[in-house]
Structure formats: structure tokens, C-alpha cells
Amino acid sequence: MTERPAPMPMDPEIAALLRQFGLDGPGPDTPPSVAEMRAGNRMLSLAVAPDPPLAVGSVADGRVAGVPVRVYRPEAAAGPSATVVFFHGGGFVVGDLDTHDGVCRRLCRDLGAVVVSVAYRLAPEFPFPAGFDDCVAVTSHVSDSIADYGGGKLAVAGDSAGAGLAAGVALAFRDEGRPLAAQLLAYPCTDLSGGGSHPSRVENATGYLLTTAEVENDIRLYLGDDAAAGGRAPASPLLAGDFAGLAPAVIGCGECDPLRDEGLAYADALRAAGVVVRVHRYPGLIHGFLNFDSKSAAVEAAVGELYGEFGEFLG
């Protein structure tokens, strides 16, 4: 049995926040129901969201390619605006347009970009590839109608499972010869094959909000009856094999995250293929840190850095 190293120190502001919500103890002995998972994720996400919400030019719900979306537009600006299609995290099982409303508002405000947040179908009701197909469909529609969404450069972004979906969309766009300016991948889930070669799955198995057991349960629910899909792209972008010609990437991983090493491995794979990559490994930060920017100075600095570098590719 692999021995787990000594725990890494967590950012004290995040640690205090987890104590406040009673989330600093060990994970449950048995997995919660899907309904309980969704309710808990929504409760925490809304509790840490900026209040009042960050102001942007406009926010409107609608549908694109039959998929529910929320479109954030910046204050009026002279000339074209970049467009970011955003995919929320949540292990392919939880999360929605509301849980990442604050993230998308900040992307819109900081980048001056139109942000299209995608409510892709979730497992287990809709296992792979349903959610991925939704993400490709929305991004393709936006690409084909870019004049309606800012008229500037197009990029994809996401966190956790959503970052894995964004990476998969970037692979699909590369294969189809569609232009994509950049991809922002926050603590991406890139390897659904079992993760045996990623030490962070052991080092950060418990004690940092997201547990390795929860990761494995989410993957099982997402893949459903097609577990073999986890051994290849697009479900596992890290296993694509060919990364040449992909859009430049900004990748940020927290030190205290069971998914840390597969995100770093994806950065290494892109760089080895000649892709422009900016990668950051943030001490003390946990999985899901994008949502905590208003509660932690360390997260605020990390998010500012990631969004700033992402914006450089969209100028």
C-alpha cells in the first residue's frame, strides 16, 4: 500500500472557511446521493459568491444549439470583444449556471469579454458523451455566429470537470480546423482512466474538500456503462496522444488538490508538443478555488494572474 505523505498546509483563509461550513473533517463513509451532492455543492457555491454580484453590462439566460446558456456581456466598448465559452466544474455530476455565476461575471468584467456559460447535461442521468457533445455544439454555434457574441477572438475556459471538457473541445476544434485563440484550464480533470500514475491522488486523498474517493465516484457516474471511454480522448484529454496545433493554454492547479498532477501532466504534454503554455502551481490552494476569490487573498491573487494571462491571448 502506498503511504500517504504528511498533509500539505492549506491556505489559512480557506481552512477557516471550510471550518465555518463544517467541511474540514473526513469525507463520509458512503457516497451521498446525487441529490445530496448537488444540494451541497450549490449551497457552498452560493455561500461564497460575491455579494452583491459583480456588475457587468448585461446577463441573459437562453438556449444555444438547444442547450441552456447564460450570456454575460461587458459594458459597451468600441470595437469587437473577445468571446469565452465557459464550462462549469462539478465532477460532471453537479454544478449549474448559478454555482459559477460569480466566476463568469469576473471573467466578463476583467477581460471585457462576452462569456457564454453552458449548462451541459449532467451524469448520471446523461452519461458521457452527452455533456461533451453539448459543449462542442454550443462552442461550434458561437464560432459560426461570432458576430453575435462580440465579434473578436474565441476561447474556451472551465474549471475541474469543465476544464476537462474545455480541453476536449479544444482538441475537437483543432481536429476540425476551427480557430481557437486560447484555453483556460483551472485544475483540469484530464485523466479518467484510473489515475494510478498521479501521486496527488494519494497525497491529497482527504482533508482538502474534494476527496479522491469523490473523484472516483464522479468518474464512475460520468462514464456509466462505457468505462473504457476513460482510456482515451475526449473523455481523457491527457490520453489524446497528439497535442500539436492546440490553442495556447493557461493552466492553474492548487497544491492541495487530488487532481493537481494530471493538470500539470497535461501542461507538460502540451508544452512537449510545442503548444504555448503558462502553468501555475499554487501553494495552499485546494480544488475549486476559483469560487473563493472574494474569501481568500491567495485565491484573489491566483485568479487575477490566471485571468490576466488568459486575457493576453485574447487581446
Short mmCIF file of C-alpha atoms in Angstrom, two decimals:
data_model
loop_
_atom_site.label_atom_id
_atom_site.label_comp_id
_atom_site.label_asym_id
_atom_site.label_seq_id
_atom_site.Cartn_x
_atom_site.Cartn_y
_atom_site.Cartn_z
CA MET A 1 0.00 0.00 0.00
CA THR A 2 1.29 3.47 -0.90
CA GLU A 3 1.93 5.53 2.22
CA ARG A 4 0.36 8.96 2.22
CA PRO A 5 2.86 11.79 2.88
CA ALA A 6 2.36 14.35 5.63
CA PRO A 7 -0.52 16.77 4.85
CA MET A 8 0.37 19.95 2.98
CA PRO A 9 -0.54 23.23 4.68
CA MET A 10 -3.75 24.76 3.37
CA ASP A 11 -4.25 28.48 2.85
CA PRO A 12 -5.46 29.64 6.30
CA GLU A 13 -8.35 31.69 4.93
CA ILE A 14 -9.67 28.69 3.00
CA ALA A 15 -9.13 26.44 6.03
CA ALA A 16 -11.18 28.83 8.16
CA LEU A 17 -13.91 28.87 5.55
CA LEU A 18 -14.13 25.08 5.49
CA ARG A 19 -14.34 25.02 9.29
CA GLN A 20 -17.14 27.57 9.15
CA PHE A 21 -19.21 25.29 6.93
CA GLY A 22 -18.26 22.08 8.73
CA LEU A 23 -16.31 20.79 5.73
CA ASP A 24 -12.92 20.36 7.41
CA GLY A 25 -13.44 16.80 8.64
CA PRO A 26 -13.10 13.45 6.88
CA GLY A 27 -15.39 12.61 3.99
CA PRO A 28 -18.48 10.46 4.51
CA ASP A 29 -18.05 6.69 4.81
CA THR A 30 -20.54 6.14 1.99
CA PRO A 31 -21.07 8.37 -1.04
CA PRO A 32 -24.00 10.80 -0.71
CA SER A 33 -26.86 10.60 -3.16
CA VAL A 34 -26.67 12.63 -6.34
CA ALA A 35 -29.37 14.94 -4.99
CA GLU A 36 -27.35 15.50 -1.81
CA MET A 37 -24.19 16.14 -3.82
CA ARG A 38 -25.94 18.75 -5.93
CA ALA A 39 -27.54 20.47 -2.95
CA GLY A 40 -24.26 20.62 -1.03
CA ASN A 41 -22.33 21.97 -3.99
CA ARG A 42 -24.95 24.61 -4.66
CA MET A 43 -25.08 25.66 -1.00
CA LEU A 44 -21.33 26.19 -0.75
CA SER A 45 -21.01 27.89 -4.13
CA LEU A 46 -23.74 30.41 -3.40
CA ALA A 47 -22.50 30.99 0.15
CA VAL A 48 -19.03 32.07 -1.02
CA ALA A 49 -20.20 34.07 -4.06
CA PRO A 50 -19.59 37.84 -4.03
CA ASP A 51 -22.50 39.76 -2.51
CA PRO A 52 -23.68 41.85 -4.25
CA PRO A 53 -22.79 40.13 -7.54
CA LEU A 54 -20.12 41.78 -9.67
CA ALA A 55 -21.65 44.22 -12.12
CA VAL A 56 -21.39 43.60 -15.87
CA GLY A 57 -23.14 45.13 -18.85
CA SER A 58 -25.94 42.55 -19.08
CA VAL A 59 -26.83 38.97 -18.17
CA ALA A 60 -29.41 36.91 -20.05
CA ASP A 61 -30.44 33.26 -19.99
CA GLY A 62 -31.30 31.49 -23.21
CA ARG A 63 -30.51 28.48 -25.36
CA VAL A 64 -27.79 27.84 -27.89
CA ALA A 65 -27.94 24.73 -30.06
CA GLY A 66 -30.74 23.57 -27.77
CA VAL A 67 -28.54 23.80 -24.65
CA PRO A 68 -29.34 26.20 -21.77
CA VAL A 69 -26.79 29.00 -21.50
CA ARG A 70 -26.26 32.26 -19.66
CA VAL A 71 -24.66 35.05 -21.68
CA TYR A 72 -22.71 37.79 -19.92
CA ARG A 73 -21.88 40.91 -21.91
CA PRO A 74 -19.46 43.62 -20.82
CA GLU A 75 -20.15 47.30 -20.71
CA ALA A 76 -20.33 48.74 -24.21
CA ALA A 77 -16.92 49.11 -25.81
CA ALA A 78 -15.68 50.45 -29.10
CA GLY A 79 -14.74 47.62 -31.42
CA PRO A 80 -15.04 43.84 -31.14
CA SER A 81 -14.97 41.96 -27.84
CA ALA A 82 -13.47 38.53 -27.26
CA THR A 83 -15.82 35.63 -26.55
CA VAL A 84 -15.24 32.95 -23.91
CA VAL A 85 -17.36 29.80 -23.80
CA PHE A 86 -17.25 28.59 -20.19
CA PHE A 87 -17.93 25.11 -18.80
CA HIS A 88 -18.58 24.81 -15.06
CA GLY A 89 -16.96 22.29 -12.77
CA GLY A 90 -18.67 19.71 -10.59
CA GLY A 91 -17.36 16.29 -11.48
CA PHE A 92 -19.69 16.05 -14.49
CA VAL A 93 -22.46 15.44 -11.92
CA VAL A 94 -23.11 18.69 -10.02
CA GLY A 95 -22.94 22.41 -10.75
CA ASP A 96 -25.07 24.73 -12.84
CA LEU A 97 -25.30 28.25 -14.19
CA ASP A 98 -25.78 29.68 -10.69
CA THR A 99 -22.87 27.91 -8.98
CA HIS A 100 -20.41 29.62 -11.32
CA ASP A 101 -22.22 32.91 -11.84
CA GLY A 102 -19.54 34.78 -9.88
CA VAL A 103 -16.74 33.17 -11.88
CA CYS A 104 -18.34 34.14 -15.17
CA ARG A 105 -19.12 37.67 -14.04
CA ARG A 106 -15.48 38.20 -13.15
CA LEU A 107 -14.28 36.76 -16.46
CA CYS A 108 -16.63 39.13 -18.26
CA ARG A 109 -15.58 42.13 -16.20
CA ASP A 110 -11.84 41.53 -16.08
CA LEU A 111 -11.44 40.53 -19.73
CA GLY A 112 -14.11 42.79 -21.21
CA ALA A 113 -15.33 39.65 -22.96
CA VAL A 114 -18.68 38.13 -23.80
CA VAL A 115 -18.95 34.97 -21.68
CA VAL A 116 -21.28 32.13 -22.68
CA SER A 117 -21.77 29.81 -19.69
CA VAL A 118 -23.01 26.36 -20.69
CA ALA A 119 -25.45 24.21 -18.68
CA TYR A 120 -24.40 20.95 -20.32
CA ARG A 121 -26.24 17.75 -19.45
CA LEU A 122 -25.07 16.04 -16.26
CA ALA A 123 -24.44 12.45 -15.26
CA PRO A 124 -25.71 10.01 -14.18
CA GLU A 125 -28.93 10.90 -15.99
CA PHE A 126 -26.89 11.75 -19.09
CA PRO A 127 -23.55 9.90 -19.09
CA PHE A 128 -20.64 10.55 -21.44
CA PRO A 129 -20.65 11.76 -24.18
CA ALA A 130 -23.85 13.78 -23.67
CA GLY A 131 -22.28 16.66 -21.74
CA PHE A 132 -19.26 16.81 -24.03
CA ASP A 133 -21.49 16.84 -27.11
CA ASP A 134 -23.40 19.81 -25.63
CA CYS A 135 -20.16 21.71 -25.08
CA VAL A 136 -18.98 21.12 -28.64
CA ALA A 137 -22.39 22.06 -30.04
CA VAL A 138 -22.56 25.37 -28.16
CA THR A 139 -18.96 26.34 -28.96
CA SER A 140 -19.42 25.47 -32.63
CA HIS A 141 -22.60 27.57 -32.84
CA VAL A 142 -20.88 30.52 -31.16
CA SER A 143 -17.94 30.14 -33.54
CA ASP A 144 -20.24 30.16 -36.55
CA SER A 145 -22.12 33.21 -35.20
CA ILE A 146 -19.23 35.08 -33.62
CA ALA A 147 -20.54 38.46 -34.77
CA ASP A 148 -23.46 37.94 -32.37
CA TYR A 149 -21.12 37.27 -29.45
CA GLY A 150 -18.61 40.07 -29.52
CA GLY A 151 -17.01 39.57 -32.91
CA GLY A 152 -13.49 39.11 -31.55
CA LYS A 153 -11.33 36.12 -30.76
CA LEU A 154 -12.95 32.93 -29.44
CA ALA A 155 -11.65 30.97 -26.45
CA VAL A 156 -12.82 28.24 -24.09
CA ALA A 157 -12.50 28.06 -20.32
CA GLY A 158 -13.56 25.88 -17.45
CA ASP A 159 -12.71 24.57 -14.03
CA SER A 160 -12.34 20.95 -12.86
CA ALA A 161 -14.62 18.75 -14.96
CA GLY A 162 -15.45 21.83 -17.01
CA ALA A 163 -11.75 22.35 -17.69
CA GLY A 164 -11.54 18.77 -18.93
CA LEU A 165 -14.48 19.49 -21.21
CA ALA A 166 -12.80 22.70 -22.43
CA ALA A 167 -9.64 20.74 -23.23
CA GLY A 168 -11.75 18.22 -25.15
CA VAL A 169 -13.45 20.99 -27.11
CA ALA A 170 -10.04 22.47 -27.94
CA LEU A 171 -8.97 19.06 -29.29
CA ALA A 172 -12.15 18.83 -31.37
CA PHE A 173 -11.68 22.33 -32.77
CA ARG A 174 -8.06 21.53 -33.67
CA ASP A 175 -9.17 18.38 -35.47
CA GLU A 176 -11.89 20.26 -37.37
CA GLY A 177 -9.57 23.12 -38.33
CA ARG A 178 -11.65 25.65 -36.39
CA PRO A 179 -9.81 28.66 -34.93
CA LEU A 180 -9.50 28.97 -31.16
CA ALA A 181 -7.41 31.68 -29.52
CA ALA A 182 -6.79 30.14 -26.10
CA GLN A 183 -7.96 27.76 -23.40
CA LEU A 184 -8.11 28.48 -19.66
CA LEU A 185 -7.99 25.27 -17.64
CA ALA A 186 -8.36 25.64 -13.89
CA TYR A 187 -7.40 22.43 -12.02
CA PRO A 188 -8.49 20.33 -15.00
CA CYS A 189 -9.74 16.76 -14.83
CA THR A 190 -7.76 15.24 -17.70
CA ASP A 191 -7.38 11.52 -16.91
CA LEU A 192 -10.42 9.31 -16.27
CA SER A 193 -8.51 6.07 -16.79
CA GLY A 194 -7.85 5.42 -13.10
CA GLY A 195 -5.23 8.00 -12.14
CA GLY A 196 -2.80 5.45 -10.77
CA SER A 197 0.21 7.37 -12.02
CA HIS A 198 -0.75 10.67 -10.38
CA PRO A 199 0.76 10.96 -6.87
CA SER A 200 -1.60 13.80 -5.89
CA ARG A 201 -4.47 11.31 -5.91
CA VAL A 202 -2.73 9.72 -2.88
CA GLU A 203 -1.07 12.80 -1.32
CA ASN A 204 -4.30 14.82 -1.30
CA ALA A 205 -6.79 11.97 -0.96
CA THR A 206 -8.59 13.54 2.01
CA GLY A 207 -8.62 16.73 4.02
CA TYR A 208 -8.88 19.27 1.21
CA LEU A 209 -12.64 19.41 0.48
CA LEU A 210 -12.55 17.24 -2.67
CA THR A 211 -11.50 13.67 -1.90
CA THR A 212 -10.06 11.06 -4.21
CA ALA A 213 -12.99 8.80 -3.36
CA GLU A 214 -15.36 11.51 -4.62
CA VAL A 215 -13.31 11.88 -7.80
CA GLU A 216 -13.53 8.15 -8.46
CA ASN A 217 -17.27 8.12 -7.78
CA ASP A 218 -17.85 11.06 -10.13
CA ILE A 219 -15.88 9.33 -12.89
CA ARG A 220 -17.89 6.15 -12.43
CA LEU A 221 -21.17 8.07 -12.69
CA TYR A 222 -19.96 10.06 -15.71
CA LEU A 223 -18.73 7.12 -17.76
CA GLY A 224 -21.73 4.94 -16.90
CA ASP A 225 -21.72 1.76 -18.95
CA ASP A 226 -18.77 2.87 -21.08
CA ALA A 227 -15.88 2.75 -18.60
CA ALA A 228 -13.48 2.11 -21.49
CA ALA A 229 -14.09 5.66 -22.75
CA GLY A 230 -11.96 6.86 -19.85
CA GLY A 231 -8.94 5.34 -21.54
CA ARG A 232 -8.97 7.74 -24.46
CA ALA A 233 -9.81 11.28 -25.55
CA PRO A 234 -12.08 13.21 -25.47
CA ALA A 235 -13.14 11.87 -22.06
CA SER A 236 -9.47 11.90 -21.02
CA PRO A 237 -7.70 14.74 -22.86
CA LEU A 238 -4.35 13.66 -21.38
CA LEU A 239 -4.59 10.42 -23.39
CA ALA A 240 -5.16 12.12 -26.75
CA GLY A 241 -1.71 11.18 -27.99
CA ASP A 242 -1.35 14.16 -30.36
CA PHE A 243 -1.33 17.65 -28.88
CA ALA A 244 0.32 19.56 -31.74
CA GLY A 245 -1.51 22.60 -33.02
CA LEU A 246 -3.71 23.13 -29.97
CA ALA A 247 -4.70 26.58 -28.78
CA PRO A 248 -2.39 28.24 -26.23
CA ALA A 249 -3.27 27.26 -22.68
CA VAL A 250 -3.26 28.84 -19.24
CA ILE A 251 -3.37 26.12 -16.58
CA GLY A 252 -3.68 26.66 -12.83
CA CYS A 253 -3.55 23.93 -10.19
CA GLY A 254 -3.74 24.06 -6.41
CA GLU A 255 -1.02 22.28 -4.44
CA CYS A 256 -3.66 20.71 -2.14
CA ASP A 257 -5.75 19.08 -4.87
CA PRO A 258 -6.10 15.40 -5.78
CA LEU A 259 -6.27 16.46 -9.45
CA ARG A 260 -3.09 18.54 -9.27
CA ASP A 261 -0.75 16.17 -11.05
CA GLU A 262 -2.97 15.33 -14.01
CA GLY A 263 -3.34 19.06 -14.67
CA LEU A 264 0.42 19.52 -14.53
CA ALA A 265 0.89 16.45 -16.73
CA TYR A 266 -1.43 17.98 -19.31
CA ALA A 267 0.64 21.16 -19.29
CA ASP A 268 3.78 19.07 -19.85
CA ALA A 269 2.15 17.19 -22.75
CA LEU A 270 1.09 20.43 -24.44
CA ARG A 271 4.49 22.02 -23.97
CA ALA A 272 6.26 18.95 -25.36
CA ALA A 273 4.11 19.27 -28.50
CA GLY A 274 5.13 22.90 -28.99
CA VAL A 275 1.96 24.46 -27.62
CA VAL A 276 2.34 27.75 -25.77
CA VAL A 277 1.54 27.02 -22.12
CA ARG A 278 1.53 29.11 -18.97
CA VAL A 279 1.20 26.88 -15.94
CA HIS A 280 0.93 27.71 -12.25
CA ARG A 281 1.07 25.50 -9.15
CA TYR A 282 -0.38 27.46 -6.24
CA PRO A 283 0.75 26.64 -2.69
CA GLY A 284 -2.03 26.11 -0.15
CA LEU A 285 -4.89 26.23 -2.67
CA ILE A 286 -7.49 23.48 -2.93
CA HIS A 287 -9.69 22.15 -5.69
CA GLY A 288 -12.43 24.56 -6.71
CA PHE A 289 -10.51 27.67 -5.70
CA LEU A 290 -11.92 29.91 -8.45
CA ASN A 291 -15.11 30.26 -6.42
CA PHE A 292 -13.24 31.52 -3.32
CA ASP A 293 -11.66 34.65 -4.78
CA SER A 294 -13.68 37.00 -2.57
CA LYS A 295 -12.82 34.99 0.57
CA SER A 296 -9.05 34.47 0.27
CA ALA A 297 -6.23 36.86 -0.62
CA ALA A 298 -4.20 33.96 -2.03
CA VAL A 299 -7.05 32.94 -4.31
CA GLU A 300 -7.66 36.54 -5.34
CA ALA A 301 -4.02 36.79 -6.45
CA ALA A 302 -4.14 33.45 -8.27
CA VAL A 303 -7.36 34.23 -10.11
CA GLY A 304 -6.08 37.67 -11.08
CA GLU A 305 -2.93 36.09 -12.51
CA LEU A 306 -4.77 33.37 -14.44
CA TYR A 307 -7.37 35.72 -15.91
CA GLY A 308 -4.71 38.30 -16.74
CA GLU A 309 -2.61 35.80 -18.70
CA PHE A 310 -5.68 34.37 -20.39
CA GLY A 311 -6.70 37.86 -21.44
CA GLU A 312 -3.31 38.44 -23.06
CA PHE A 313 -4.14 35.75 -25.61
CA LEU A 314 -7.46 37.43 -26.40
CA GLY A 315 -6.23 40.96 -26.99
#
